């Protein structure tokens, strides 16, 4: 805060230096090279940038000065007055005002010249404009350089001002010069103030800190005040007057009762009375110093009277709530012998604290922190009973209430007691239905089934369910009647008779047969050898026919027929046997031979042929010839097949003759 | 304790069976067995899966709207226990369910009846059209007219002729 931290104000450079700083910065931070061959817009931009940059920097620096210096109106009146006393408020304001105007002027200059630069048509002209602009800005600064110097001086002085917090607990020490204020200050704080025999050793305010009851107090040492009319006071005195006037502190008015300061008690008393108006609302303590030289009791009558007058005044300033204790008002001490120093300090601190607490209690803020207070009760120092005083009526009322409560408790039996009686927690389970509110109390212990036949009973619960059920049954009855009527009506529909159904069955059978035949026809002849079509278009070559012909020739046809049949029939299962199950036995007799082939069925085993039997046919004379032919065919293929089954790692061992026999033997032994 | 309905197939989920899935929007899905659960996870729509009740009801295979369904309604407010009401309810439930079953059966038979009629029509048509496939001598329909010679006396024919003219 600017309030008490004047040390943080930036240095105000003197006028010349200010100009130098800004101009050198402009030169460094903006581009420096420009040629007349560049595009005119580029040249213009170059110079405009320089002008703008300088203006901005001037503006910034001057703004910081204006902002950082405290505004006397915004600051605590103590500081405001102090600064006024020290530096003259008007001069101060003027200086800052000048800075402000300089800033505005510079801004205007830059605006004007930027506008002009926009229309500069050659490098030389732009350059001249820029030079003019910067020159004017610098002149402005030169003109305000005295203000800058003045502000710099102020700044230096302000930095050395003591950092006084105007709002905290403060003890203010005042009195004539040389009465022993600074020595007192040195005694109670760590401040090292100059103590010299000449007057006005202390030329300004000094701040020290002292502790009392875990709180920190500022102790302000003021320069001595002389008894002069207000207007004649010099700056130093005005400092202390300001402090007295604005700081809410406890005032310690120092009296030198020995007179070794060079002023009599009368003079000091006169001073006191002249500035007592400043002691309004401040706890005042009158301190008689230098008692080692002149004890208070041995004072002369007049002096005593004066002192008592002062004391009377001081009494008036006691805080209203406090007790008028005379000890806290007039105190004696000697800083040399350090006698009574501490008591003075304590008294002053105490007075100040009381006053501040009182003020706080009266303010509204107290309510915020009231709940943080805790009242600690004292430890009894003796065994004497000191009970709080309660009126009799209250005691009676309390007793009645207690009795009622007891009675109520006895009446009701707790569930817990019930549980304990009946065997404890694990044994007794409380009946939760005890307090049910039902229409009939007998129903309390009823067990209600929740599920019935895969339905939730709760979903069906309805007070008028009987009625609805009856309705439903009536409905159902009606429906059933309707149904019966409908069925009766439907019975004489289009129903097929027995005969018709038989015919339909035949039709279907026929259809199925046609389909089968078609499917048969679709099959090729490769899988089963049949008489090729060119020989048997009409399916004339049947075994029956052959049998007839043979028997007409006189040969028994059965063997031949069997053999033919075994070759001609399909061996797969039949595709459809619908309607044919009953007809299996009658295949040969009733149905034509084409049907024989069409009706494929699995062969019965009674007519099977052993696998090695070779049947004559295929152009051979007899079975033997055929066998030989088959053997030859196999031999020709044998070697090739064997080689085919070998892989590259198999080696062929050529075993011939007796070796073959030996190998065979060994193999048989092994196996 | 409550019997719930499986979300997928609408069969009852008894206590101790099935899985309950709670989605982030707080909708609860109950499944009677892992088959339904897995179908759900596969994001199948029960209305398109043939064996679920949802499909059957949607496609009119099972009875959907009936007054017996009104008896079973989930109530959100609990009713105070009344012994008489409960007794009546317990007696009524089997009757209601019996009626409901009957009606469901009827619904299905009605549905299937339509197929029967179609079949009959088809048979009749087939009989009419395809009777020509069979050789004529095998077919002896009672509807076919056989020639019967009837002797008519001379007098009668003369009388008819007289009437005509």
PDB file of C-alpha atoms in Angstrom, chain A residues 223-411:
ATOM      1  CA  UNK A 223      10.295  16.110  18.443  1.00  0.00           C
ATOM      2  CA  UNK A 224       9.757  18.528  21.285  1.00  0.00           C
ATOM      3  CA  UNK A 225       6.970  21.069  21.121  1.00  0.00           C
ATOM      4  CA  UNK A 226       7.440  24.620  22.281  1.00  0.00           C
ATOM      5  CA  UNK A 227       4.736  26.773  23.572  1.00  0.00           C
ATOM      6  CA  UNK A 228       4.059  28.986  20.639  1.00  0.00           C
ATOM      7  CA  UNK A 229       1.012  30.027  18.800  1.00  0.00           C
ATOM      8  CA  UNK A 230       0.016  27.581  16.166  1.00  0.00           C
ATOM      9  CA  UNK A 231       0.955  29.630  13.174  1.00  0.00           C
ATOM     10  CA  UNK A 232       4.508  30.180  14.349  1.00  0.00           C
ATOM     11  CA  UNK A 233       5.383  26.597  14.646  1.00  0.00           C
ATOM     12  CA  UNK A 234       8.107  25.237  12.492  1.00  0.00           C
ATOM     13  CA  UNK A 235       8.025  22.088  10.489  1.00  0.00           C
ATOM     14  CA  UNK A 236       9.498  19.903  13.137  1.00  0.00           C
ATOM     15  CA  UNK A 237       6.984  20.863  15.711  1.00  0.00           C
ATOM     16  CA  UNK A 238       4.251  20.550  13.198  1.00  0.00           C
ATOM     17  CA  UNK A 239       5.247  16.914  12.740  1.00  0.00           C
ATOM     18  CA  UNK A 240       4.477  16.108  16.307  1.00  0.00           C
ATOM     19  CA  UNK A 241       1.339  18.179  16.236  1.00  0.00           C
ATOM     20  CA  UNK A 242       0.169  16.247  13.231  1.00  0.00           C
ATOM     21  CA  UNK A 243       0.902  13.009  14.934  1.00  0.00           C
ATOM     22  CA  UNK A 244      -1.009  14.118  17.970  1.00  0.00           C
ATOM     23  CA  UNK A 245      -3.893  15.300  15.903  1.00  0.00           C
ATOM     24  CA  UNK A 246      -4.438  12.310  13.640  1.00  0.00           C
ATOM     25  CA  UNK A 247      -3.234   9.233  15.362  1.00  0.00           C
ATOM     26  CA  UNK A 248      -5.601   7.460  17.632  1.00  0.00           C
ATOM     27  CA  UNK A 249      -3.095   6.723  20.313  1.00  0.00           C
ATOM     28  CA  UNK A 250      -2.453   6.884  23.961  1.00  0.00           C
ATOM     29  CA  UNK A 251      -0.621  10.068  24.730  1.00  0.00           C
ATOM     30  CA  UNK A 252       2.159  10.192  27.207  1.00  0.00           C
ATOM     31  CA  UNK A 253       2.779  13.766  28.133  1.00  0.00           C
ATOM     32  CA  UNK A 254       6.224  14.103  29.595  1.00  0.00           C
ATOM     33  CA  UNK A 255       6.922  16.487  32.382  1.00  0.00           C
ATOM     34  CA  UNK A 256      10.359  17.305  33.542  1.00  0.00           C
ATOM     35  CA  UNK A 257       9.766  18.061  37.183  1.00  0.00           C
ATOM     36  CA  UNK A 258      13.399  18.769  37.815  1.00  0.00           C
ATOM     37  CA  UNK A 259      13.539  21.560  35.306  1.00  0.00           C
ATOM     38  CA  UNK A 260      16.799  20.382  33.879  1.00  0.00           C
ATOM     39  CA  UNK A 261      15.425  20.633  30.371  1.00  0.00           C
ATOM     40  CA  UNK A 262      15.559  24.378  30.693  1.00  0.00           C
ATOM     41  CA  UNK A 263      11.898  24.990  31.057  1.00  0.00           C
ATOM     42  CA  UNK A 264       9.930  25.354  34.217  1.00  0.00           C
ATOM     43  CA  UNK A 265       6.916  23.345  35.182  1.00  0.00           C
ATOM     44  CA  UNK A 266       4.786  26.391  34.627  1.00  0.00           C
ATOM     45  CA  UNK A 267       5.878  26.626  31.046  1.00  0.00           C
ATOM     46  CA  UNK A 268       5.266  22.978  30.544  1.00  0.00           C
ATOM     47  CA  UNK A 269       1.880  23.257  32.123  1.00  0.00           C
ATOM     48  CA  UNK A 270       1.102  26.149  29.823  1.00  0.00           C
ATOM     49  CA  UNK A 271       2.027  24.032  26.858  1.00  0.00           C
ATOM     50  CA  UNK A 272      -0.121  21.273  28.147  1.00  0.00           C
ATOM     51  CA  UNK A 273      -3.108  23.476  28.405  1.00  0.00           C
ATOM     52  CA  UNK A 274      -2.571  24.886  24.986  1.00  0.00           C
ATOM     53  CA  UNK A 275      -2.537  21.542  23.292  1.00  0.00           C
ATOM     54  CA  UNK A 276      -4.968  19.730  25.495  1.00  0.00           C
ATOM     55  CA  UNK A 277      -7.538  20.057  22.739  1.00  0.00           C
ATOM     56  CA  UNK A 278      -5.494  17.568  20.815  1.00  0.00           C
ATOM     57  CA  UNK A 279      -5.965  15.030  23.592  1.00  0.00           C
ATOM     58  CA  UNK A 280      -9.619  14.533  22.874  1.00  0.00           C
ATOM     59  CA  UNK A 281     -10.733  10.889  23.142  1.00  0.00           C
ATOM     60  CA  UNK A 282      -7.222   9.736  23.756  1.00  0.00           C
ATOM     61  CA  UNK A 283      -6.169   8.080  26.980  1.00  0.00           C
ATOM     62  CA  UNK A 284      -3.765  10.497  28.501  1.00  0.00           C
ATOM     63  CA  UNK A 285      -1.023   9.652  30.902  1.00  0.00           C
ATOM     64  CA  UNK A 286       1.043  12.335  32.514  1.00  0.00           C
ATOM     65  CA  UNK A 287       4.517  11.171  33.151  1.00  0.00           C
ATOM     66  CA  UNK A 288       6.778  12.988  35.509  1.00  0.00           C
ATOM     67  CA  UNK A 289      10.265  12.224  34.458  1.00  0.00           C
ATOM     68  CA  UNK A 290      13.608  12.700  36.035  1.00  0.00           C
ATOM     69  CA  UNK A 291      12.399  11.872  39.530  1.00  0.00           C
ATOM     70  CA  UNK A 292      15.928  10.921  40.425  1.00  0.00           C
ATOM     71  CA  UNK A 293      16.750  14.590  40.357  1.00  0.00           C
ATOM     72  CA  UNK A 294      13.565  15.844  41.937  1.00  0.00           C
ATOM     73  CA  UNK A 295      11.054  13.495  43.495  1.00  0.00           C
ATOM     74  CA  UNK A 296       7.419  14.382  42.986  1.00  0.00           C
ATOM     75  CA  UNK A 297       6.614  14.749  46.655  1.00  0.00           C
ATOM     76  CA  UNK A 298       9.170  17.372  47.177  1.00  0.00           C
ATOM     77  CA  UNK A 299       7.677  19.691  44.603  1.00  0.00           C
ATOM     78  CA  UNK A 300       6.755  23.216  45.548  1.00  0.00           C
ATOM     79  CA  UNK A 301       3.184  24.154  46.173  1.00  0.00           C
ATOM     80  CA  UNK A 302       2.535  25.965  42.947  1.00  0.00           C
ATOM     81  CA  UNK A 303       4.154  23.302  40.901  1.00  0.00           C
ATOM     82  CA  UNK A 304       2.119  20.726  42.690  1.00  0.00           C
ATOM     83  CA  UNK A 305      -0.982  22.649  41.984  1.00  0.00           C
ATOM     84  CA  UNK A 306      -0.160  22.858  38.321  1.00  0.00           C
ATOM     85  CA  UNK A 307       0.543  19.186  38.202  1.00  0.00           C
ATOM     86  CA  UNK A 308      -2.725  18.444  39.879  1.00  0.00           C
ATOM     87  CA  UNK A 309      -4.507  20.606  37.389  1.00  0.00           C
ATOM     88  CA  UNK A 310      -2.993  18.625  34.618  1.00  0.00           C
ATOM     89  CA  UNK A 311      -3.973  15.473  36.346  1.00  0.00           C
ATOM     90  CA  UNK A 312      -7.537  16.666  36.614  1.00  0.00           C
ATOM     91  CA  UNK A 313      -7.545  17.265  32.907  1.00  0.00           C
ATOM     92  CA  UNK A 314      -6.138  13.853  32.321  1.00  0.00           C
ATOM     93  CA  UNK A 315      -8.818  12.296  34.440  1.00  0.00           C
ATOM     94  CA  UNK A 316     -11.377  13.606  32.079  1.00  0.00           C
ATOM     95  CA  UNK A 317      -9.981  11.569  29.307  1.00  0.00           C
ATOM     96  CA  UNK A 318     -10.425   8.318  31.124  1.00  0.00           C
ATOM     97  CA  UNK A 319     -12.576   5.902  29.224  1.00  0.00           C
ATOM     98  CA  UNK A 320     -16.129   6.076  30.428  1.00  0.00           C
ATOM     99  CA  UNK A 321     -16.602   2.516  31.389  1.00  0.00           C
ATOM    100  CA  UNK A 322     -13.443   2.300  33.381  1.00  0.00           C
ATOM    101  CA  UNK A 323     -12.983   2.888  37.051  1.00  0.00           C
ATOM    102  CA  UNK A 324     -11.462   6.167  38.009  1.00  0.00           C
ATOM    103  CA  UNK A 325      -8.188   4.852  39.241  1.00  0.00           C
ATOM    104  CA  UNK A 326      -5.810   7.589  39.834  1.00  0.00           C
ATOM    105  CA  UNK A 327      -2.789   5.498  39.453  1.00  0.00           C
ATOM    106  CA  UNK A 328      -3.083   5.250  35.760  1.00  0.00           C
ATOM    107  CA  UNK A 329      -3.107   8.943  35.138  1.00  0.00           C
ATOM    108  CA  UNK A 330      -0.133  10.466  36.864  1.00  0.00           C
ATOM    109  CA  UNK A 331       3.028   8.483  37.010  1.00  0.00           C
ATOM    110  CA  UNK A 332       6.542   9.134  37.953  1.00  0.00           C
ATOM    111  CA  UNK A 333       9.643   7.599  36.638  1.00  0.00           C
ATOM    112  CA  UNK A 334      13.254   8.098  35.975  1.00  0.00           C
ATOM    113  CA  UNK A 335      14.763   6.935  32.755  1.00  0.00           C
ATOM    114  CA  UNK A 336      18.224   7.201  34.161  1.00  0.00           C
ATOM    115  CA  UNK A 337      17.612   4.817  37.020  1.00  0.00           C
ATOM    116  CA  UNK A 338      14.950   3.003  35.034  1.00  0.00           C
ATOM    117  CA  UNK A 339      12.669   3.292  37.960  1.00  0.00           C
ATOM    118  CA  UNK A 340       8.998   3.218  37.045  1.00  0.00           C
ATOM    119  CA  UNK A 341       9.642   2.964  33.331  1.00  0.00           C
ATOM    120  CA  UNK A 342       7.909  -0.296  32.935  1.00  0.00           C
ATOM    121  CA  UNK A 343       4.987   0.695  35.040  1.00  0.00           C
ATOM    122  CA  UNK A 344       4.504   3.751  32.899  1.00  0.00           C
ATOM    123  CA  UNK A 345       4.538   1.706  29.803  1.00  0.00           C
ATOM    124  CA  UNK A 346       2.161  -0.854  31.247  1.00  0.00           C
ATOM    125  CA  UNK A 347      -0.211   1.760  32.467  1.00  0.00           C
ATOM    126  CA  UNK A 348      -0.284   3.467  29.122  1.00  0.00           C
ATOM    127  CA  UNK A 349      -0.753   0.234  27.257  1.00  0.00           C
ATOM    128  CA  UNK A 350      -3.485  -0.822  29.609  1.00  0.00           C
ATOM    129  CA  UNK A 351      -5.340   2.392  29.183  1.00  0.00           C
ATOM    130  CA  UNK A 352      -5.068   2.226  25.455  1.00  0.00           C
ATOM    131  CA  UNK A 353      -6.210  -1.342  25.316  1.00  0.00           C
ATOM    132  CA  UNK A 354      -9.231  -0.664  27.442  1.00  0.00           C
ATOM    133  CA  UNK A 355     -10.234   2.209  25.313  1.00  0.00           C
ATOM    134  CA  UNK A 356      -9.842   0.309  22.115  1.00  0.00           C
ATOM    135  CA  UNK A 357     -11.765  -2.649  23.417  1.00  0.00           C
ATOM    136  CA  UNK A 358     -14.567  -0.398  24.483  1.00  0.00           C
ATOM    137  CA  UNK A 359     -14.785   1.166  21.094  1.00  0.00           C
ATOM    138  CA  UNK A 360     -14.825  -2.199  19.462  1.00  0.00           C
ATOM    139  CA  UNK A 361     -17.527  -3.477  21.715  1.00  0.00           C
ATOM    140  CA  UNK A 362     -19.703  -0.612  20.718  1.00  0.00           C
ATOM    141  CA  UNK A 363     -19.144  -1.143  17.042  1.00  0.00           C
ATOM    142  CA  UNK A 364     -21.112  -3.582  14.931  1.00  0.00           C
ATOM    143  CA  UNK A 365     -18.186  -5.721  14.031  1.00  0.00           C
ATOM    144  CA  UNK A 366     -18.193  -7.369  17.395  1.00  0.00           C
ATOM    145  CA  UNK A 367     -21.072  -9.560  16.484  1.00  0.00           C
ATOM    146  CA  UNK A 368     -18.995 -11.333  13.902  1.00  0.00           C
ATOM    147  CA  UNK A 369     -16.471 -12.512  16.395  1.00  0.00           C
ATOM    148  CA  UNK A 370     -18.647 -12.887  19.449  1.00  0.00           C
ATOM    149  CA  UNK A 371     -19.001 -16.587  18.959  1.00  0.00           C
ATOM    150  CA  UNK A 372     -15.284 -17.039  18.996  1.00  0.00           C
ATOM    151  CA  UNK A 373     -15.045 -15.910  22.563  1.00  0.00           C
ATOM    152  CA  UNK A 374     -14.846 -18.392  25.315  1.00  0.00           C
ATOM    153  CA  UNK A 375     -15.465 -17.656  28.928  1.00  0.00           C
ATOM    154  CA  UNK A 376     -13.061 -19.554  31.058  1.00  0.00           C
ATOM    155  CA  UNK A 377     -14.169 -20.192  34.575  1.00  0.00           C
ATOM    156  CA  UNK A 378     -11.729 -19.571  37.316  1.00  0.00           C
ATOM    157  CA  UNK A 379     -10.273 -22.247  39.476  1.00  0.00           C
ATOM    158  CA  UNK A 380     -11.785 -22.247  42.986  1.00  0.00           C
ATOM    159  CA  UNK A 381      -9.242 -20.777  45.289  1.00  0.00           C
ATOM    160  CA  UNK A 382     -10.860 -22.112  48.456  1.00  0.00           C
ATOM    161  CA  UNK A 383     -13.422 -24.657  49.392  1.00  0.00           C
ATOM    162  CA  UNK A 384     -16.169 -22.148  49.995  1.00  0.00           C
ATOM    163  CA  UNK A 385     -19.228 -22.903  47.951  1.00  0.00           C
ATOM    164  CA  UNK A 386     -20.243 -20.166  45.656  1.00  0.00           C
ATOM    165  CA  UNK A 387     -23.191 -21.561  43.704  1.00  0.00           C
ATOM    166  CA  UNK A 388     -24.965 -19.468  41.123  1.00  0.00           C
ATOM    167  CA  UNK A 389     -28.023 -17.756  42.419  1.00  0.00           C
ATOM    168  CA  UNK A 390     -31.185 -19.330  40.898  1.00  0.00           C
ATOM    169  CA  UNK A 391     -34.548 -17.988  41.942  1.00  0.00           C
ATOM    170  CA  UNK A 392     -36.878 -20.406  43.706  1.00  0.00           C
ATOM    171  CA  UNK A 393     -39.585 -20.376  41.042  1.00  0.00           C
ATOM    172  CA  UNK A 394     -37.164 -21.564  38.432  1.00  0.00           C
ATOM    173  CA  UNK A 395     -35.982 -24.374  40.637  1.00  0.00           C
ATOM    174  CA  UNK A 396     -39.509 -25.590  41.207  1.00  0.00           C
ATOM    175  CA  UNK A 397     -40.317 -25.524  37.545  1.00  0.00           C
ATOM    176  CA  UNK A 398     -37.291 -27.577  36.761  1.00  0.00           C
ATOM    177  CA  UNK A 399     -38.121 -30.143  39.369  1.00  0.00           C
ATOM    178  CA  UNK A 400     -41.627 -30.565  37.975  1.00  0.00           C
ATOM    179  CA  UNK A 401     -40.356 -31.125  34.481  1.00  0.00           C
ATOM    180  CA  UNK A 402     -37.937 -33.740  35.666  1.00  0.00           C
ATOM    181  CA  UNK A 403     -40.635 -35.614  37.538  1.00  0.00           C
ATOM    182  CA  UNK A 404     -42.911 -35.699  34.513  1.00  0.00           C
ATOM    183  CA  UNK A 405     -40.161 -37.127  32.393  1.00  0.00           C
ATOM    184  CA  UNK A 406     -39.418 -39.848  34.903  1.00  0.00           C
ATOM    185  CA  UNK A 407     -43.027 -40.882  35.040  1.00  0.00           C
ATOM    186  CA  UNK A 408     -43.271 -41.076  31.303  1.00  0.00           C
ATOM    187  CA  UNK A 409     -40.222 -43.235  31.149  1.00  0.00           C
ATOM    188  CA  UNK A 410     -41.554 -45.703  33.662  1.00  0.00           C
ATOM    189  CA  UNK A 411     -44.859 -46.126  31.869  1.00  0.00           C
TER     190      UNK A 411
END
